[in-house]
Amino acid sequence: MTDITITLYKGESVSLPTGTTVGEALSALLSNKQRKRTVAARIDDMLADFTTLLTEDSTLIPIQIGSEESLDILRHSTAHIMALAVREVFGTDIKIAIGPSIENGFYYDFLRDQPFSPEDFEKIEKKMEEIVRQALPFYRTEIQSSDAITRFEAEDEKYKVELIQDLETKSVSLYQVGEFTDLCRGPHVPNTSFIRAFKLLRVAGAYWRGDEKNDVLQRIYGTSFFDKKELKKHLNALEEAKKRDHRKLGKELELFTIQEDIGAGLILWQPKGAQLRRLVEDYWKDEHYRHDYDLLYTPHIARQDLWKTSGHLDFYSENMYSPMDIDGVAYQLKPMNCPFHIGVYTNKKRSYRELPLRWAELGTVYRYERAGALHGLLRVRGFTQDDAHIFCRPDQLEDEIFNILELNLHILKNFGFKEYDIYLSTRPEKYVGSDESWELATESLKLALEKKGLKFMIDPGEGVFYGPKIDIKIKDQLGRAWQCSTIQVDFNLPERFQLAYTGADNSDHQPIMIHRALMGSLERFIGVLIEHYAGVFPLWFAPVQARILNITDDQAEYCEKIFMQLRKSGLRIEKDLRNEKLNYKIREAQVNKIPYMLIVGDKEKENGTVTVRLRDGKNLPPMTIPDFIEKIEMEVSEGRGI
RNA sequence: GCCCACGUAGCUCAGUCGGUAGAGCGCAUCCUUGGUAAGGAUGAGGUCACCGGUUCAAUUCCGGUCGUGGGCUCCA
């Protein structure tokens, strides 16, 4: 038998016989302690288990506990253990589909008539613990695809058969743990004892391969970690997310409500929420004006013919509401603002000298969303986009994109979002516009991103049919990503509406149109803001900035006076002069997350001051009303960043 | 839209194996005037989501509709 050289990445080498397993090689190369923390290895670009045979000189990168990859492997392995447990508890009549690791956990899809209940979860978890205790190894085998098909057909595992058929490979790998053998690419942890901390979280319906024409499967979600502390931390984070849920906080803080008799997906902004929204809107408008945009207002309905011209009736009608008849002419609610902005553009003949035109509007649109997709403020049927359209010349495109990115990040940063996932989506299979224009636009988007020094990923073929786009997902306090900003180049509408400007050569040219939204929609953005801040809004856009609390009725008159004084200065101020104890009033203001409590007793009344309590419990020394106003105004202008 | 679960007072929830319902918070009134996270008493609030069916009787059982939640799908 010949020897091969196995090298540890950035480490030493050993000479071992051909056919040595990865596990054996790692034992030779790593200390006992380190090997115990290793779950698999990377050989070149391939992931391998401990049982993988080494037949040529190789370099091993150990995958150790703590890395992203190790968690992926662990969770994938846990999914297998769950499937094994499910079949041990409920029998092999339950058919298995797929069970991958996902962000923060894993799932496995099963075909079973009855739904899984919480008691079932307990049984499955108990069985899983038993399996884990036995430290069962994962065995990998490679077999001919045809043999695998025969095998799974015999077991009546139709989903597995379908998967293998679609793979169209000669051979497939199988993993066996205990009595359970599954089609799987691997790798897995060496044995089940690595699975130390897991929990099944919920069950939900899912279609086989995500297609609603297929069988509905039951998907059990769970999560898994290498130690109990990490699991606990994760479960706490889930609890925290629940506490921050904008639907819950929206109700508690009286920001918005959705009512059954008004309609699903339609938001009613309550006074506090309306105030919050107004602040976001005003800030947005100010910033746009400062960045040389002009503001538009356009209607909510338009003649159906307009939507024919724009093409929305062809490619967007399933999202549009049925037409209404006005004097025998069909009108439809707008799902987008673009045709209206185009209407402003075509109002007169345009010269190359006036480009770029930057027009912004908080435009309310209505889109049909499937009932099951609706979700609080994040997915609704009527919403207001922070929309803008830029009409420019090709030579202006890159600068315009760059400027949009600047404004975009400036606004997001000011609202406290400092991390993003950025995607550049390129030409899809079906598209309109010339290849040269796609080339130019895609390149401009890319250059602008690079010039701004932004990291981005390319989503090949994921652009809209009318042009390439940049999508920005913002990361919130808990690290969750939300799709908000989008910048899209459009070759379609300028063509459909025959947009033109007169060039320096005195002939007509077609402008490039850019659609963009920074917050996406006010509804979604505010929903994300609520969760990001857990309802504890910074002073500059807190719906209520301060509340006056008197200690006894004796100070009521003085409180009324300073209330009006503060209100007139533009502060968002409330008063609580009820016949309640101070403790009680403080608690309530605290629960309402109000930034400042102005406490007024006899001392303050005599001195013409207020004592300021912050929502973190700290106290400021008594100050006069003008001093307090000045303090607030300073803090607000700092927050607004203008 | 599809699968599963759910819908009881303004809110959070309990309850009725079929005989029209309860708590806490909130609200109102009264007592209390108390300096940094809930003072006390009394009281008013419910077509038990809506529409049908079964039944002597339905909030409870059955069917449908609407809505909500977790997913699938889609997206601002």
XYZ file of C-alpha atoms (C1' of nucleotides) in Angstrom:
718
model
C 0.000 0.000 0.000
C 1.371 3.391 -0.939
C 1.497 6.248 1.467
C -0.050 9.642 0.924
C 0.812 12.945 2.524
C -1.883 14.640 4.520
C -1.234 18.221 5.419
C -3.057 20.231 7.980
C -3.968 23.631 6.641
C -1.308 26.048 7.912
C 0.169 23.137 9.852
C 2.215 20.034 9.758
C 2.035 17.015 7.491
C 1.983 13.308 8.099
C 2.465 10.368 5.864
C -0.332 7.827 6.086
C -1.410 4.776 4.103
C -3.882 5.286 1.262
C -7.399 4.706 2.424
C -6.908 6.394 5.757
C -10.082 8.101 6.926
C -10.327 11.810 7.603
C -10.950 10.985 11.240
C -7.744 8.965 11.477
C -5.762 11.658 9.705
C -7.101 14.298 12.078
C -6.183 12.128 15.054
C -2.651 12.024 13.752
C -2.496 15.741 13.154
C -4.431 17.309 15.974
C -4.194 17.201 19.712
C -6.843 15.137 21.394
C -8.510 18.249 22.695
C -8.628 19.880 19.292
C -9.860 16.747 17.574
C -12.754 16.536 19.985
C -13.779 19.985 18.872
C -13.676 19.008 15.219
C -16.829 17.836 13.462
C -15.714 17.497 9.852
C -13.084 18.745 7.449
C -12.793 20.676 4.269
C -10.649 19.121 1.548
C -10.095 21.620 -1.224
C -13.637 22.849 -1.763
C -15.341 19.694 -0.575
C -16.721 19.025 2.859
C -15.902 15.617 4.242
C -16.885 13.554 7.274
C -14.564 11.670 9.537
C -15.346 8.476 7.610
C -14.361 9.845 4.225
C -11.431 7.857 2.779
C -8.327 9.724 1.693
C -6.729 8.316 -1.448
C -4.384 11.087 -2.527
C -2.236 13.810 -1.052
C -4.605 16.304 0.566
C -4.770 19.369 2.695
C -7.331 19.275 5.475
C -9.006 22.266 7.015
C -10.647 21.057 10.207
C -14.148 22.401 10.802
C -14.267 23.083 14.471
C -17.067 23.737 16.866
C -17.879 27.414 16.896
C -17.681 28.082 13.179
C -20.729 28.796 10.999
C -20.012 25.640 9.041
C -19.895 23.485 12.127
C -23.323 24.748 13.163
C -24.690 23.997 9.718
C -23.399 20.463 9.912
C -24.706 20.005 13.423
C -28.152 21.230 12.501
C -28.297 19.088 9.440
C -27.341 16.111 11.579
C -29.979 17.061 14.122
C -32.567 17.065 11.340
C -31.610 13.473 10.565
C -31.909 12.520 14.213
C -35.322 14.123 14.332
C -36.416 12.121 11.290
C -35.100 8.960 12.906
C -36.970 9.806 16.101
C -40.194 10.581 14.244
C -40.093 7.235 12.531
C -39.252 5.383 15.714
C -42.138 7.042 17.500
C -44.747 7.076 14.747
C -43.631 4.294 12.407
C -42.391 4.207 8.857
C -45.808 5.060 7.413
C -44.681 8.626 7.742
C -42.935 9.549 4.535
C -39.904 11.756 4.616
C -39.116 14.576 2.221
C -36.148 16.826 2.911
C -34.444 18.099 6.045
C -31.828 20.784 5.558
C -30.179 23.171 7.951
C -31.416 26.739 7.647
C -30.514 30.031 9.225
C -30.758 29.536 12.987
C -31.831 25.923 12.819
C -33.188 23.179 10.663
C -36.405 21.568 9.508
C -37.603 18.277 8.174
C -40.692 17.768 6.016
C -42.937 14.774 6.618
C -46.068 13.415 5.000
C -48.495 12.447 7.740
C -52.296 12.619 7.901
C -52.637 13.975 11.415
C -50.908 17.165 12.439
C -48.084 16.956 14.951
C -49.195 18.168 18.375
C -47.204 19.664 21.251
C -47.372 16.251 22.957
C -45.896 14.732 19.826
C -43.055 17.220 20.096
C -42.320 16.024 23.611
C -42.284 12.416 22.475
C -40.006 13.204 19.557
C -37.625 15.231 21.694
C -37.471 12.456 24.272
C -36.677 9.907 21.613
C -34.036 12.219 20.152
C -32.375 12.476 23.535
C -32.258 8.697 23.748
C -30.605 8.519 20.358
C -28.115 11.210 21.254
C -27.149 9.343 24.425
C -26.301 6.235 22.408
C -23.629 8.178 20.494
C -24.635 6.476 17.239
C -22.218 7.014 14.374
C -23.287 8.375 10.987
C -22.306 5.918 8.232
C -21.834 7.160 4.719
C -22.158 4.937 1.665
C -22.011 5.681 -2.028
C -24.294 3.624 -4.212
C -25.488 3.617 -7.793
C -28.445 5.947 -8.291
C -30.439 3.105 -9.830
C -29.839 0.970 -6.737
C -30.837 3.866 -4.516
C -34.049 4.274 -6.476
C -34.830 0.583 -6.142
C -34.158 0.786 -2.452
C -36.337 3.848 -1.786
C -39.088 2.505 -4.028
C -39.155 -0.607 -1.920
C -39.552 1.598 1.136
C -42.240 3.582 -0.655
C -40.290 6.812 -0.156
C -41.561 8.570 -3.260
C -39.991 11.924 -2.490
C -36.537 10.404 -2.208
C -37.045 8.576 -5.504
C -38.058 11.822 -7.159
C -35.040 13.625 -5.747
C -32.615 10.998 -7.019
C -34.243 10.969 -10.440
C -33.925 14.723 -10.681
C -30.303 14.661 -9.589
C -29.366 12.778 -12.746
C -26.081 11.613 -11.267
C -24.622 8.135 -11.539
C -24.230 7.626 -7.857
C -25.599 9.177 -4.689
C -24.513 9.142 -1.090
C -26.600 7.735 1.712
C -26.215 8.313 5.397
C -27.270 5.797 7.947
C -27.736 6.478 11.596
C -29.384 3.817 13.701
C -32.116 2.223 11.631
C -32.567 5.280 9.463
C -31.004 5.709 6.070
C -31.438 8.931 4.192
C -30.373 10.316 0.872
C -27.941 13.027 1.763
C -24.887 14.794 0.487
C -23.507 15.264 3.980
C -21.359 15.817 5.802
C -22.483 14.964 9.298
C -21.028 15.105 12.749
C -19.092 11.912 13.592
C -21.759 10.626 15.939
C -24.937 11.697 17.661
C -23.212 12.627 20.916
C -22.193 15.915 19.290
C -25.830 16.927 19.397
C -26.023 18.383 22.854
C -28.616 21.104 22.858
C -31.636 21.136 20.586
C -35.267 22.088 20.629
C -38.222 21.582 18.317
C -39.888 24.917 17.783
C -42.984 24.696 15.639
C -44.778 22.840 12.933
C -46.143 24.378 9.752
C -47.490 23.266 6.416
C -45.203 23.373 3.430
C -45.593 22.127 -0.100
C -43.362 19.466 -1.512
C -40.756 21.508 -3.351
C -42.574 24.721 -2.553
C -45.193 24.188 -5.234
C -48.794 24.516 -4.172
C -49.863 21.947 -6.740
C -47.898 19.341 -4.807
C -48.605 17.473 -1.565
C -48.823 19.467 1.605
C -46.216 18.278 4.035
C -45.758 18.956 7.696
C -42.594 20.810 8.391
C -41.135 20.590 11.867
C -38.735 23.400 12.665
C -36.092 23.097 15.310
C -32.761 24.434 16.310
C -29.576 22.912 17.618
C -26.349 24.060 19.248
C -23.156 22.569 20.542
C -23.896 23.611 24.075
C -26.862 24.338 26.242
C -25.825 27.910 26.947
C -25.893 28.799 23.266
C -29.301 27.210 22.875
C -30.601 29.151 25.829
C -29.197 32.350 24.394
C -30.949 31.665 21.130
C -34.260 30.871 22.817
C -33.929 34.093 24.801
C -33.342 35.985 21.570
C -36.547 34.478 20.209
C -38.353 35.653 23.329
C -36.812 39.084 22.882
C -37.984 39.163 19.269
C -41.478 38.306 20.445
C -41.399 41.186 22.903
C -40.309 43.504 20.111
C -42.971 42.330 17.701
C -44.317 45.505 16.122
C -47.849 44.136 16.187
C -47.699 43.736 19.947
C -45.931 47.054 20.547
C -48.186 48.800 18.043
C -51.135 47.793 20.169
C -49.523 48.544 23.509
C -48.177 51.929 22.470
C -51.356 52.746 20.517
C -49.512 53.340 17.265
C -51.747 51.584 14.761
C -54.641 49.179 14.488
C -56.058 46.898 11.851
C -59.752 46.154 12.104
C -61.672 43.282 10.710
C -64.657 45.319 9.593
C -62.430 47.805 7.781
C -60.406 45.212 6.000
C -57.377 43.003 6.200
C -54.077 44.618 5.367
C -55.424 48.157 5.807
C -53.741 50.247 8.464
C -55.405 52.748 10.777
C -52.791 55.039 12.288
C -53.739 56.075 15.809
C -52.660 59.535 17.040
C -49.289 58.368 18.387
C -48.525 56.343 15.303
C -49.669 59.169 13.070
C -47.318 61.492 14.926
C -44.463 59.056 14.446
C -45.286 58.765 10.778
C -45.513 62.515 10.368
C -42.048 62.895 11.850
C -40.629 60.293 9.494
C -42.381 61.936 6.547
C -41.259 65.466 7.427
C -37.694 64.354 7.864
C -37.837 62.481 4.564
C -39.235 65.475 2.718
C -36.687 67.861 4.222
C -33.808 65.610 3.267
C -35.107 65.211 -0.257
C -35.457 68.911 -0.695
C -31.929 69.375 0.582
C -30.696 66.777 -1.891
C -32.235 68.635 -4.803
C -35.378 66.584 -5.300
C -38.754 68.152 -6.022
C -41.887 66.831 -4.411
C -45.001 65.683 -6.247
C -48.524 64.708 -5.275
C -50.508 62.442 -7.564
C -53.947 60.783 -7.402
C -54.857 57.299 -6.209
C -56.774 56.178 -9.275
C -56.308 56.478 -12.996
C -58.061 55.413 -16.162
C -57.580 51.807 -17.049
C -56.059 52.850 -20.384
C -53.113 54.331 -18.520
C -52.379 50.919 -16.997
C -52.651 49.421 -20.461
C -50.046 51.821 -21.782
C -47.791 51.263 -18.803
C -48.084 47.514 -19.245
C -49.254 46.941 -15.678
C -52.417 45.284 -16.946
C -50.229 42.759 -18.744
C -47.643 41.967 -16.137
C -49.059 43.181 -12.863
C -52.817 42.692 -13.073
C -52.924 39.891 -10.499
C -51.775 42.478 -7.968
C -54.304 45.119 -9.025
C -57.831 45.629 -7.762
C -60.806 45.363 -10.091
C -61.753 48.446 -12.092
C -64.516 50.817 -11.059
C -66.855 52.542 -13.475
C -66.856 56.341 -13.566
C -69.268 57.745 -16.159
C -68.789 54.690 -18.309
C -64.996 54.824 -18.141
C -62.999 52.202 -16.241
C -60.613 53.445 -13.563
C -58.267 51.459 -11.364
C -56.488 51.992 -8.079
C -52.791 52.565 -8.557
C -50.366 49.810 -7.620
C -47.442 52.074 -8.491
C -46.728 55.765 -8.853
C -44.553 55.706 -11.946
C -47.146 56.462 -14.653
C -48.201 59.579 -12.753
C -44.681 60.895 -12.528
C -44.384 60.185 -16.202
C -47.527 62.269 -16.638
C -45.697 65.178 -15.069
C -42.732 64.553 -17.315
C -44.772 64.532 -20.521
C -46.626 67.673 -19.501
C -44.190 69.643 -21.594
C -41.312 69.211 -23.954
C -38.078 68.511 -22.089
C -34.581 69.679 -22.887
C -31.363 67.845 -22.064
C -30.476 70.941 -20.063
C -33.112 70.319 -17.391
C -32.087 66.724 -16.730
C -31.758 65.104 -14.317
C -35.273 65.590 -12.998
C -35.674 64.137 -9.533
C -39.238 63.785 -8.374
C -40.206 62.325 -5.048
C -43.562 61.479 -3.597
C -44.896 59.660 -0.585
C -47.286 57.851 -2.869
C -49.984 55.603 -1.507
C -50.536 52.500 -3.595
C -52.858 49.546 -3.356
C -51.813 46.028 -4.211
C -53.632 42.782 -3.876
C -51.756 40.500 -1.531
C -52.808 36.947 -0.868
C -54.591 36.664 2.442
C -51.945 34.376 3.906
C -49.165 36.822 3.114
C -50.490 39.733 5.178
C -48.431 40.534 8.229
C -48.873 43.541 10.517
C -47.242 46.617 9.002
C -44.739 44.573 7.067
C -47.074 43.250 4.420
C -50.284 45.152 3.742
C -52.705 45.925 0.922
C -52.545 49.707 1.012
C -49.226 51.363 1.687
C -47.261 54.496 1.073
C -44.037 54.194 -0.841
C -41.297 56.711 -0.316
C -41.014 56.775 -4.029
C -38.962 58.844 -6.421
C -38.299 58.773 -10.120
C -35.255 60.196 -11.728
C -35.221 61.000 -15.421
C -31.696 61.392 -16.659
C -29.355 61.095 -19.610
C -27.156 58.018 -20.005
C -24.066 60.044 -19.114
C -25.686 61.034 -15.827
C -26.717 57.557 -14.763
C -23.744 56.579 -12.672
C -23.656 59.849 -10.741
C -27.359 59.638 -10.100
C -27.076 56.114 -8.730
C -24.191 57.223 -6.560
C -26.211 60.157 -5.218
C -29.150 57.897 -4.490
C -26.910 55.551 -2.548
C -25.533 58.458 -0.564
C -28.948 59.784 0.347
C -30.178 56.278 1.004
C -27.458 55.374 3.465
C -27.567 58.794 5.060
C -31.252 58.421 5.846
C -30.950 54.820 7.014
C -27.993 55.652 9.214
C -29.849 58.490 10.806
C -32.644 56.130 11.766
C -30.071 53.914 13.424
C -29.519 51.306 10.731
C -25.841 50.854 10.123
C -25.560 47.370 8.655
C -26.890 46.237 5.333
C -26.983 43.330 2.924
C -26.719 44.721 -0.571
C -27.619 42.816 -3.732
C -27.097 43.709 -7.363
C -29.547 41.853 -9.582
C -28.604 41.377 -13.203
C -30.441 40.634 -16.432
C -33.045 37.875 -16.255
C -33.927 35.495 -19.076
C -36.925 37.503 -20.212
C -36.172 41.164 -20.599
C -36.862 44.289 -22.577
C -34.363 46.885 -23.736
C -31.162 46.513 -25.691
C -28.180 44.548 -24.492
C -26.107 47.738 -24.584
C -28.468 49.564 -22.265
C -28.447 46.632 -19.840
C -24.689 46.633 -19.979
C -24.502 50.363 -19.289
C -27.016 50.270 -16.472
C -25.579 47.222 -14.740
C -22.112 48.685 -14.983
C -23.322 52.032 -13.596
C -24.954 50.338 -10.629
C -21.807 48.371 -9.969
C -19.480 51.357 -10.293
C -21.628 53.472 -8.021
C -21.624 50.741 -5.366
C -17.873 50.392 -5.650
C -17.288 54.122 -5.571
C -19.345 54.294 -2.393
C -17.168 51.515 -1.023
C -20.069 49.153 -0.400
C -19.807 45.408 -0.262
C -22.455 43.728 -2.339
C -23.478 40.358 -3.673
C -24.554 39.708 -7.221
C -27.889 38.001 -7.786
C -27.463 36.777 -11.335
C -30.626 36.877 -13.438
C -32.718 38.244 -10.581
C -33.260 41.692 -12.090
C -36.743 42.820 -13.071
C -37.562 42.332 -16.757
C -37.307 46.084 -17.341
C -33.879 46.664 -15.838
C -31.185 45.789 -13.300
C -31.557 46.806 -9.668
C -29.897 47.214 -6.317
C -31.724 45.947 -3.249
C -30.653 46.909 0.233
C -31.747 44.878 3.194
C -31.298 46.644 6.489
C -30.187 44.762 9.574
C -31.951 45.511 12.806
C -30.830 45.342 16.414
C -31.349 41.582 16.491
C -29.457 41.088 13.246
C -32.550 40.358 11.184
C -32.513 41.612 7.593
C -35.438 43.540 6.114
C -35.915 44.381 2.455
C -36.571 48.108 2.280
C -34.485 50.075 -0.189
C -34.560 49.357 -3.890
C -33.002 51.185 -6.818
C -34.208 50.051 -10.228
C -33.249 51.158 -13.708
C -36.159 51.036 -16.148
C -35.880 50.748 -19.925
C -39.504 49.789 -20.330
C -41.660 52.725 -19.310
C -39.671 55.395 -21.224
C -40.257 53.269 -24.306
C -43.933 52.564 -23.646
C -44.694 56.220 -22.954
C -42.376 57.432 -25.708
C -40.507 59.699 -23.311
C -38.100 62.079 -24.948
C -35.918 65.069 -24.398
C -34.343 67.328 -26.964
C -30.605 66.873 -27.023
C -27.857 69.333 -27.840
C -28.130 68.018 -31.393
C -31.729 69.259 -31.542
C -33.092 65.740 -31.971
C -35.123 63.542 -29.636
C -33.495 61.175 -27.168
C -34.976 58.752 -24.701
C -34.262 59.484 -21.037
C -33.332 56.745 -18.593
C -35.764 56.338 -15.755
C -34.714 55.262 -12.265
C -37.239 54.111 -9.690
C -36.141 54.131 -6.129
C -37.502 53.796 -2.637
C -35.309 54.142 0.407
C -37.592 53.029 3.186
C -39.639 50.896 0.808
C -42.903 51.802 2.390
C -43.640 53.914 5.419
C -45.652 51.060 6.859
C -42.870 48.536 6.592
C -40.176 50.980 7.622
C -42.051 52.036 10.721
C -42.724 48.381 11.512
C -38.999 47.736 11.326
C -38.284 50.872 13.388
C -40.615 49.658 16.113
C -38.836 46.310 16.287
C -35.375 47.823 15.964
C -35.943 50.154 18.902
C -38.363 47.876 20.759
C -40.647 50.918 20.936
C -38.002 53.013 22.734
C -37.706 55.659 20.048
C -34.954 58.268 19.974
C -36.142 61.668 21.080
C -36.189 63.168 17.608
C -38.960 60.918 16.356
C -40.559 59.773 19.606
C -44.297 60.438 19.240
C -44.337 61.885 22.759
C -41.168 63.522 24.005
C -42.138 64.415 27.536
C -44.977 64.075 30.007
C -45.662 66.360 32.920
C -46.471 64.583 36.186
C -47.754 66.531 39.159
C -47.468 65.222 42.675
C -50.647 66.705 44.084
C -53.535 68.774 42.806
C -51.845 71.866 44.205
C -49.500 71.986 41.221
C -52.181 71.395 38.584
C -52.496 75.011 37.564
C -48.742 75.486 37.251
C -48.605 72.265 35.182
C -51.289 73.516 32.818
C -49.277 76.689 32.337
C -45.987 74.982 31.517
C -47.823 72.436 29.379
C -49.044 75.209 27.092
C -45.639 76.847 27.145
C -43.952 73.620 26.008
C -46.650 72.799 23.491
C -46.351 76.226 21.901
C -42.613 75.727 21.553
C -43.369 72.698 19.411
C -42.508 70.002 21.900
C -44.547 66.836 21.811
C -45.756 67.059 25.360
C -48.421 65.385 27.454
C -49.677 65.932 30.970
C -50.856 63.484 33.582
C -52.650 65.467 36.290
C -54.819 62.640 37.525
C -55.357 62.069 41.207
C -52.834 59.211 41.374
C -49.621 58.662 43.239
C -46.395 59.752 41.600
C -45.187 56.144 41.600
C -48.173 55.150 39.584
C -47.738 57.932 37.050
C -44.048 57.199 36.648
C -44.737 53.552 36.059
C -47.253 54.378 33.358
C -44.950 56.863 31.611
C -42.215 54.264 31.811
C -44.403 51.587 30.248
C -45.259 54.062 27.501
C -41.508 54.522 26.931
C -41.706 58.308 27.103
C -38.203 59.861 26.962
C -38.657 62.542 29.609
C -40.896 62.815 32.660
C -41.228 66.288 34.081
C -41.999 65.981 37.744
C -43.646 68.902 39.449
C -44.151 69.244 43.196
C -44.347 72.271 45.430
C -40.593 72.881 45.181
C -40.663 73.075 41.402
C -43.796 75.177 41.419
C -42.182 77.699 43.758
C -38.937 77.861 41.763
C -40.570 77.794 38.335
C -38.746 74.589 37.372
C -39.356 70.928 36.611
C -37.394 67.896 37.771
C -36.471 65.756 34.783
C -36.549 61.978 34.956
C -35.197 59.945 32.047
C -36.774 56.708 30.922
C -33.686 54.826 32.051
C -34.513 55.859 35.599
C -31.852 58.558 35.938
C -32.716 62.034 37.198
C -31.514 65.409 36.017
C -31.429 68.337 38.421
C -34.407 70.698 38.295
C -34.319 73.084 35.362
C -36.384 75.968 34.056
C -38.741 75.528 31.142
C -36.579 77.503 28.674
C -33.576 75.407 29.713
C -35.518 72.218 29.139
C -36.716 73.413 25.726
C -33.185 74.261 24.750
C -31.939 70.861 25.875
C -34.621 69.062 23.863
C -34.054 71.149 20.767
C -30.346 70.458 20.868
C -30.895 66.768 21.253
C -33.442 66.701 18.452
C -31.282 68.526 15.954
C -28.429 66.192 16.803
C -30.723 63.217 16.221
C -32.088 64.528 12.957
C -28.563 65.033 11.736
C -29.560 68.091 9.720
C -54.804 31.166 -2.322
C -53.176 26.423 0.253
C -52.027 23.459 5.172
C -52.438 23.633 10.519
C -54.073 26.289 14.834
C -56.969 30.108 16.861
C -61.241 34.063 17.440
C -64.849 34.927 24.940
C -65.215 42.641 28.056
C -60.925 48.217 25.486
C -56.276 44.760 26.638
C -54.228 39.823 28.441
C -56.614 35.462 29.285
C -59.758 31.595 32.217
C -64.387 28.873 31.562
C -68.924 26.235 29.795
C -68.229 17.196 28.697
C -74.916 21.856 25.161
C -78.873 24.983 30.026
C -76.706 32.686 27.195
C -70.244 33.597 31.198
C -65.554 35.035 34.873
C -60.438 37.150 36.551
C -56.503 40.767 36.282
C -55.355 45.306 33.948
C -57.847 49.535 31.858
C -62.377 52.781 32.403
C -66.191 55.579 35.763
C -67.493 57.308 40.739
C -66.029 57.969 45.743
C -62.204 57.945 49.663
C -57.151 59.211 49.702
C -53.135 64.639 48.189
C -49.158 60.610 48.488
C -41.507 62.994 45.783
C -39.279 58.561 41.489
C -42.148 51.561 38.447
C -49.073 49.690 40.457
C -53.067 53.168 47.583
C -58.274 51.575 48.768
C -63.643 50.879 47.915
C -67.756 50.634 44.672
C -69.523 50.241 39.757
C -70.321 50.067 34.426
C -68.622 47.015 30.204
C -69.913 40.828 26.563
C -75.591 38.975 20.443
C -68.848 34.462 23.612
C -66.205 37.128 15.255
C -70.370 36.583 11.579
C -74.096 33.440 8.865
C -76.501 28.865 8.561
C -77.498 23.618 10.402
C -78.453 19.823 14.328
C -81.159 20.208 19.135
C -86.467 21.394 23.709
C -82.004 24.474 24.208
C -75.762 26.367 20.702
C -70.798 30.746 23.049
C -69.983 25.272 23.400
C -71.393 20.231 18.318
C -71.373 20.458 12.585
C -70.843 23.418 7.909
C -69.681 28.014 5.609
C -67.807 33.190 5.727
C -64.601 36.888 7.713
C -60.323 37.811 10.575
C -55.675 36.506 13.219
C -51.169 33.493 14.020
C -47.225 29.863 12.186
C -45.571 28.244 7.417
C -45.550 27.545 1.763
C -45.531 31.255 -2.183
C -44.697 36.334 -3.216
C -42.777 41.013 -2.232
C -42.275 47.582 -0.511
